[in-house]
Short mmCIF file of C-alpha atoms in Angstrom, two decimals:
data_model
loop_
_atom_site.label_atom_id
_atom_site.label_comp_id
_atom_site.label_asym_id
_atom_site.label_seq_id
_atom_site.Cartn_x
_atom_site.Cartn_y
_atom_site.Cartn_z
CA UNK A 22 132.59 89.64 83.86
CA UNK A 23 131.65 93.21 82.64
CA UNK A 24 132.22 96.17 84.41
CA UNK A 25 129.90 98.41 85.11
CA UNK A 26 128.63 99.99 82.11
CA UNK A 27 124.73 101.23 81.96
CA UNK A 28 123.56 103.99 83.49
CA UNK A 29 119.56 104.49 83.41
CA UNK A 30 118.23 107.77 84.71
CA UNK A 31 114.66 108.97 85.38
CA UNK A 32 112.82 112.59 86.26
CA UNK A 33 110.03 114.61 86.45
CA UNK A 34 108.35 117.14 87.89
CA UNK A 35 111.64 119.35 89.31
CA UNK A 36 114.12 117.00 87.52
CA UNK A 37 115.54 119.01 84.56
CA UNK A 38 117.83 121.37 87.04
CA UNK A 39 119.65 118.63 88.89
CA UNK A 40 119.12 116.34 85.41
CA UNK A 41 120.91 119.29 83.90
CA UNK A 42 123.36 119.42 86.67
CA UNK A 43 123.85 115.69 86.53
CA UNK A 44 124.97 115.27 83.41
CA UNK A 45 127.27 117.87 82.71
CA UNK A 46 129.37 116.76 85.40
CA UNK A 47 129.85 113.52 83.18
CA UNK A 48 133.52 113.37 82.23
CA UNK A 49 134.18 112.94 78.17
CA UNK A 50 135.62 109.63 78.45
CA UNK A 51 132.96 107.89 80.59
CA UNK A 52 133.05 104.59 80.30
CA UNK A 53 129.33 104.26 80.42
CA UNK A 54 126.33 104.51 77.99
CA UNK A 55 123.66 107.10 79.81
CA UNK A 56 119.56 106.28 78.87
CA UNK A 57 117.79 109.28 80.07
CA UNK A 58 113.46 109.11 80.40
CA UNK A 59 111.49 112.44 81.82
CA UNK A 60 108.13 112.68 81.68
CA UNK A 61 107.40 115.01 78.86
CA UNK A 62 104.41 113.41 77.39
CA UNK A 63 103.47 113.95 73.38
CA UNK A 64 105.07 117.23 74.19
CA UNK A 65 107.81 118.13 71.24
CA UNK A 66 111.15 117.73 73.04
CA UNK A 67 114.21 119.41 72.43
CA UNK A 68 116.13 118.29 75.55
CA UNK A 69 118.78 116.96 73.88
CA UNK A 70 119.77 120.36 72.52
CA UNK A 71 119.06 121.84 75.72
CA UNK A 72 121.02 119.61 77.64
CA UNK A 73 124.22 119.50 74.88
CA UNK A 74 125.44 122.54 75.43
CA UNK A 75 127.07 121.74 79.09
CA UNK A 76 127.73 118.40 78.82
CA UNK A 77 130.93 116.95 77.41
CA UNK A 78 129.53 113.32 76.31
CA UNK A 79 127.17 113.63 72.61
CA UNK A 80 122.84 113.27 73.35
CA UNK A 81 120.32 112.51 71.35
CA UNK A 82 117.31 111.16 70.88
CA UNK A 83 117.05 107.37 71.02
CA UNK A 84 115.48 105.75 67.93
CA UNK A 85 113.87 102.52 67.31
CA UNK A 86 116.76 99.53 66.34
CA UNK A 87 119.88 101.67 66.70
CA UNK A 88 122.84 100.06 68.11
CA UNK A 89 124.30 102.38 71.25
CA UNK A 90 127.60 104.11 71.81
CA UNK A 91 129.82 103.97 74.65
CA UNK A 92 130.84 107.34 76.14
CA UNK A 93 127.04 108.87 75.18
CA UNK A 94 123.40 109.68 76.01
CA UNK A 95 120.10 108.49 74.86
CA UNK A 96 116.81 110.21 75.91
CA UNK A 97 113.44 108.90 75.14
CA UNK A 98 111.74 111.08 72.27
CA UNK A 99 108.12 112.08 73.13
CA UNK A 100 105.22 109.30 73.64
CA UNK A 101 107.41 106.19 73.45
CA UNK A 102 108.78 103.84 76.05
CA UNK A 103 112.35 103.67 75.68
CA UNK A 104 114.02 100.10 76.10
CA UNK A 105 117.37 99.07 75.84
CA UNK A 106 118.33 94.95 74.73
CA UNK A 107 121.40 93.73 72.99
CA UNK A 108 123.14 96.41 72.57
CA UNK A 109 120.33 98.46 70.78
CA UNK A 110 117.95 100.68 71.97
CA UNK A 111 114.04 99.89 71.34
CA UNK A 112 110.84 102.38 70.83
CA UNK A 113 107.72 101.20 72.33
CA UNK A 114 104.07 102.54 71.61
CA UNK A 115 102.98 100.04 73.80
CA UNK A 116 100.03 100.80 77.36
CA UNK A 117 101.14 104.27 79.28
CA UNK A 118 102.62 103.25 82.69
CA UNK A 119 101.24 105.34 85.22
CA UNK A 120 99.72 107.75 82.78
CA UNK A 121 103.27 107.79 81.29
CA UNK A 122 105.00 107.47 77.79
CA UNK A 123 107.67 107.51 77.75
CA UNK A 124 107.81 105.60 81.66
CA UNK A 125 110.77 104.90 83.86
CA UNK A 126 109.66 101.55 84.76
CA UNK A 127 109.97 100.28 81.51
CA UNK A 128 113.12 101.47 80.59
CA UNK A 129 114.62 100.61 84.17
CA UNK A 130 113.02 97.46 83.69
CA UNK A 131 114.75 96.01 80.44
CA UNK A 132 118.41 97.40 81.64
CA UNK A 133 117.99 95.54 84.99
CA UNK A 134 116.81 91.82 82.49
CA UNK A 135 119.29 92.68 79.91
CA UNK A 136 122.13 93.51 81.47
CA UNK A 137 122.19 92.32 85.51
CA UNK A 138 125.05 93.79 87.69
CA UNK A 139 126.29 96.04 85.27
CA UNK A 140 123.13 98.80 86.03
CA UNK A 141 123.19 102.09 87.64
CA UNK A 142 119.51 103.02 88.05
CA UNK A 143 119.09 106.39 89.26
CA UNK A 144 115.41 108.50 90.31
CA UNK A 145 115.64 112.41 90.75
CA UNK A 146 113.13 114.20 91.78
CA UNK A 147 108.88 113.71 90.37
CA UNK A 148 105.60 113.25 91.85
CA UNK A 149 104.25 110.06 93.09
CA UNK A 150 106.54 106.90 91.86
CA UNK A 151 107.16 105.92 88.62
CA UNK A 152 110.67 104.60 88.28
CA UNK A 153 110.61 102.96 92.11
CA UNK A 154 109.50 99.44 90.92
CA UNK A 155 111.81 99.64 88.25
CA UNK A 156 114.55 100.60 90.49
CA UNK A 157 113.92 97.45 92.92
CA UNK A 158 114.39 95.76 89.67
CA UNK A 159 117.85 96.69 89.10
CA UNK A 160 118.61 96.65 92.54
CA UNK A 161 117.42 92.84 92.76
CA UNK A 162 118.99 91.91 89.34
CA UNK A 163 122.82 93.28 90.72
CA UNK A 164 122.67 96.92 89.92
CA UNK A 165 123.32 99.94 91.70
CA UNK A 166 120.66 102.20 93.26
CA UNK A 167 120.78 105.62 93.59
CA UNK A 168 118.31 108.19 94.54
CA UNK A 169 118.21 112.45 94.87
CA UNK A 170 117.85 112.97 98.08
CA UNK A 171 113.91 113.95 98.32
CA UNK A 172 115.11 116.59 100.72
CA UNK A 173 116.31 118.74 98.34
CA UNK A 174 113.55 117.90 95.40
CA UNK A 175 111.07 120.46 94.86
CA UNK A 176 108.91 117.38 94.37
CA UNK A 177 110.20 114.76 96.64
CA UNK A 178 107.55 111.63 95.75
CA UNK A 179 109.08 109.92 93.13
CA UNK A 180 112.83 109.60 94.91
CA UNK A 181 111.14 108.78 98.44
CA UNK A 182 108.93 106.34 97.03
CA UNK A 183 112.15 105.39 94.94
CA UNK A 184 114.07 104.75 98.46
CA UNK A 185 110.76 102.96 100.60
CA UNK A 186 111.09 100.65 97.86
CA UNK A 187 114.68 99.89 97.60
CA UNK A 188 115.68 100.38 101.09
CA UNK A 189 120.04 100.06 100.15
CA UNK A 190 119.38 102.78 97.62
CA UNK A 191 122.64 105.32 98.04
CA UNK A 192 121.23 108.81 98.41
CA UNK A 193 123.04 111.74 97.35
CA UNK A 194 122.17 115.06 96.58
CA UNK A 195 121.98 116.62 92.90
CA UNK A 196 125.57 118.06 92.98
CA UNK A 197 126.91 114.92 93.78
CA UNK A 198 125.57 112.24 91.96
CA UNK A 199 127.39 113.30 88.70
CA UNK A 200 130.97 112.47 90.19
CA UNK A 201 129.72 109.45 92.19
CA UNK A 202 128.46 107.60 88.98
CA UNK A 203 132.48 107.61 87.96
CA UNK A 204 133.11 106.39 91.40
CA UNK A 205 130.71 103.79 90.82
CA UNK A 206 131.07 102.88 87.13
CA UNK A 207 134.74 101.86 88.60
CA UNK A 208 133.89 99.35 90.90
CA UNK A 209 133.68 95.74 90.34
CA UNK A 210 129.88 94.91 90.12
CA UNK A 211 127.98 92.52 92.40
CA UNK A 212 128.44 88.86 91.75
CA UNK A 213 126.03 87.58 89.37
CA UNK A 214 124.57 85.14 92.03
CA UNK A 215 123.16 88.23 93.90
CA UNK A 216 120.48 88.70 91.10
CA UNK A 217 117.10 87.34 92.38
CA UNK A 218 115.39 84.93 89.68
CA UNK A 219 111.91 85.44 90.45
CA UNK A 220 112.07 89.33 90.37
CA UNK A 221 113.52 88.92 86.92
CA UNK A 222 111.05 86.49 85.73
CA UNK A 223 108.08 89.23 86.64
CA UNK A 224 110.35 92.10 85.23
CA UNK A 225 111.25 90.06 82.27
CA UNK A 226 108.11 89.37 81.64
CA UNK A 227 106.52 93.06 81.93
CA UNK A 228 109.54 94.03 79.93
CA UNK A 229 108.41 91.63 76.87
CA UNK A 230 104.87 93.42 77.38
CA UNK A 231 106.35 96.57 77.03
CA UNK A 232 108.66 95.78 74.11
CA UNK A 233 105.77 93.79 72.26
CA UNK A 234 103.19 97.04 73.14
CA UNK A 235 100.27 94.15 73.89
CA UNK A 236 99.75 91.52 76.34
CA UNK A 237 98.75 88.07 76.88
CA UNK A 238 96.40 87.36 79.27
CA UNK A 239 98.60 83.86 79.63
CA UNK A 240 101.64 86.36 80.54
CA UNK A 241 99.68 87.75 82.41
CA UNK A 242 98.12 85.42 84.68
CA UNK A 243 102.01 84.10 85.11
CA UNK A 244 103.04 87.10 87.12
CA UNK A 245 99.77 88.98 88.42
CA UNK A 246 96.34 88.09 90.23
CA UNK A 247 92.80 89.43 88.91
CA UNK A 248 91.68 91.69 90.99
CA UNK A 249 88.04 93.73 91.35
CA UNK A 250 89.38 96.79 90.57
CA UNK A 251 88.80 98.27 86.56
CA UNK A 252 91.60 100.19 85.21
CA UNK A 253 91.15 103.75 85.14
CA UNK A 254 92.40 104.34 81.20
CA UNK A 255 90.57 101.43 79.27
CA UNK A 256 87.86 99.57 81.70
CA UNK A 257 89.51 96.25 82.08
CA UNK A 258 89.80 94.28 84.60
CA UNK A 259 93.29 94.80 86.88
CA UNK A 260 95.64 92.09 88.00
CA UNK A 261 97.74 92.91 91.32
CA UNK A 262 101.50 92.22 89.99
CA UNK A 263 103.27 89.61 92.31
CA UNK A 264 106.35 89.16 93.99
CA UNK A 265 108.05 92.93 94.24
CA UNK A 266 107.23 95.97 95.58
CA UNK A 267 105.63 98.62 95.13
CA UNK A 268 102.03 97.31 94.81
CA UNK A 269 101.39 97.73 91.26
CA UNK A 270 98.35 96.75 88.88
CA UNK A 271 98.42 95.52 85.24
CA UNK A 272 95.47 94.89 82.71
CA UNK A 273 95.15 92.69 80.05
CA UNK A 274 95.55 95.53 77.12
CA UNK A 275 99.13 96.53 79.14
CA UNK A 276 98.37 99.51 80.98
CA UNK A 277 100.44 99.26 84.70
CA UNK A 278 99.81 101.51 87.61
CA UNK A 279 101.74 101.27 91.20
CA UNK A 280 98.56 101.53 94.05
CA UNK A 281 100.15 105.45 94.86
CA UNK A 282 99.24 106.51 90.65
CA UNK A 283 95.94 104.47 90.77
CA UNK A 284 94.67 105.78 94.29
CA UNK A 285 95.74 109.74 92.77
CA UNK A 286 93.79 108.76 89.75
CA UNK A 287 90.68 107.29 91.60
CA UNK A 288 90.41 110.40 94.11
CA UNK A 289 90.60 112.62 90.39
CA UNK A 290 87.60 110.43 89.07
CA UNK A 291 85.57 110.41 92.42
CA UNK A 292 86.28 114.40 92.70
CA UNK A 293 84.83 115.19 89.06
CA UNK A 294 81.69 112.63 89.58
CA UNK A 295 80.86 114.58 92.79
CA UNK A 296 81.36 117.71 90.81
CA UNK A 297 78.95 116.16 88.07
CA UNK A 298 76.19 115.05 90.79
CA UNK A 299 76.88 118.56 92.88
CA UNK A 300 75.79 120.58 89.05
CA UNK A 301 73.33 118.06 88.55
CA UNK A 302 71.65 118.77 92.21
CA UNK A 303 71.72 122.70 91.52
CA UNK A 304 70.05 122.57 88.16
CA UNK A 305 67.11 120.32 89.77
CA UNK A 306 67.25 123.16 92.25
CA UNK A 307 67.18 125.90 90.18
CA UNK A 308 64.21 124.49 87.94
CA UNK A 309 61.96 123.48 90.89
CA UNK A 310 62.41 127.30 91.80
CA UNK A 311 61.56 128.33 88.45
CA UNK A 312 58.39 125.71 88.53
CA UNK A 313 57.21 127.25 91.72
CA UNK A 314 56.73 130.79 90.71
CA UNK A 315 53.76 129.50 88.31
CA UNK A 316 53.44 126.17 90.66
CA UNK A 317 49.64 125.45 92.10
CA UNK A 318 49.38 124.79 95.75
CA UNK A 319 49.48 121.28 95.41
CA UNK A 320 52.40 121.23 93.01
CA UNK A 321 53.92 123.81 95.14
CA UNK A 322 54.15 121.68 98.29
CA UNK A 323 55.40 118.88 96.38
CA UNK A 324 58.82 121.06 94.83
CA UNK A 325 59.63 122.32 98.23
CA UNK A 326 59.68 119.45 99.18
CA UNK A 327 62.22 118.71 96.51
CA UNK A 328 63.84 121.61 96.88
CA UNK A 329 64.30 120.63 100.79
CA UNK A 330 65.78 117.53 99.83
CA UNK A 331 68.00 118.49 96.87
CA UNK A 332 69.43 121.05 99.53
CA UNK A 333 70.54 118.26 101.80
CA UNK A 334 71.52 116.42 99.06
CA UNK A 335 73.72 119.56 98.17
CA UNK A 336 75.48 119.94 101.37
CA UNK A 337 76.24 115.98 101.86
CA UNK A 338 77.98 116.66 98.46
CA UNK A 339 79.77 120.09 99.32
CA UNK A 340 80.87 118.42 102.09
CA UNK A 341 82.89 115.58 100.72
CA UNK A 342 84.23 117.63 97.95
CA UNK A 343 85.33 119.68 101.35
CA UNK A 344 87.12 116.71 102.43
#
């Protein structure tokens, strides 16, 4: 049996300090290989320099194919997934997950199928919670959960959704968790009887979706139910994925989102249409105004009439943007 050996690590809003802090209490000999995703978007990233200069173990930026080192870090470069299978790591264009790319799901994801018992999965601290199905993943396949404690994040989402969802996550705080890894890399890891099957079908599945950047509606079907609810970055229908928490929706051109990133995303959209129909009520205002300056009695009766209306219409509208 392998020892523990894979550690997978995820941020994001508030997670470079204790990231930071994390891994330069890494010891040089750590018998470990350390994958690393934060959400920084197309954004150019130079995190691995940032991160080098207190940490004793090599980073760099993961590339597509390349066989990994013990006793180093990979971090996903900007807009990829990052995935890690047979001992190489993998660059995925594929569907954002939960607006993301690079995701923690996915990467979380294809350690817990890939390599079982012999996972650390660890969430610092983000908004809303990408990285917390993942994290059931490893925890169901054998691995090791571990979670900032949202007490101390400045945004405390991500881990606490992290720990609803994997209720024997271990909980430490940002100072800690560097030296508790070694503690944990040295323990004998879970038998492999403890993994779940049917949580790694469904993960192994959305991992091949992720790897492969498209999916199959056949996959699909296999692991999710169609739903009446569109998704939010491409218009097609969503399927509610089965089987393991958090509630999370898939469509058939690969986009995911857990219920928390779809319901933030659906009160965005509703907020900007009422802001479209609150401007569009105003301007019919402000022209009926306009018409009834040069308006003849008969006209005139009829735009204040409007103009009584559109003013109801106005406040209905200021009033759930209000709420």
């Amino acid at each position: 049996m392998h020892n523990r050996d894979i550690v997978v690590i995820a941020g994001s809003t508030g997670g470079f300090g204790p990231l930071k802090e994390l891994l330069a209490a890494l010891p040089a000999d750590l018998q470990a290989t350390v994958f690393v995703v934060m959400h920084i978007g197309t954004q150019t990233s130079i995190l691995p320099e940032i991160f080098q200069g207190d940490c004793a173990l090599p980073i760099r930026h993961a590339e597509d194919g390349q066989p990994f080192d013990t006793s180093a870090i990979y971090i996903a470069p900007p807009d990829r997934h990052l995935l890690i299978e047979n001992g190489k790591t993998f660059l995925s264009s594929g569907a954002k997950e939960n607006f993301s790319r690079p995701a923690a799901d996915p990467l979380f994801r294809s350690a817990a199928v890939n390599y079982g018992s012999r996972v650390i999965g660890i969430v610092l601290s983000g908004e809303l919670d990408d990285g917390a199905a993942g994290l059931y993943a490893v925890r169901a396949c054998g691995g090791i959960a571990l979670v900032q404690n949202p007490a101390e994040c400045r945004a405390a989402s991500m881990p606490q959704n992290a720990i609803d969802a994997v209720r024997d996550a271990l909980i430490a705080p940002a100072a800690e968790i560097g030296q508790l890894i070694s503690v944990l890399l040295a323990k004998a890891p879970a038998d492999l009887a403890s993994t779940d099957e049917l949580i790694r079908h469904v993960a192994d599945v959305e991992t091949a979706l992720a790897m492969r950047g498209t999916a199959d509606p056949d996959e699909l079907r296999a692991i999710a139910t169609p739903s009446d609810l569109t998704c939010p970055e491409c218009g097609g229908v969503l399927s509610k994925v089965n089987h393991y928490p958090p509630l999370r929706y898939r469509c058939h051109t690969g986009h995911a989102f857990s219920a928390a990133t779809l319901h933030a995303s659906q009160e965005r959209r509703s907020e900007e249409a009422l802001w479209s129909v609150l401007r569009g009520i105003q301007e019919r205002i402000s022209l009926a105004r306009a018409r009834l300056e040069t308006a003849s009695e008969e006209e005139g009766r009829t735009l204040s009439a409007d103009i009584k209306r559109l003013s109801n219409a106005e406040s209905i509208v200021m009033d759930l943007l209000k709420r």
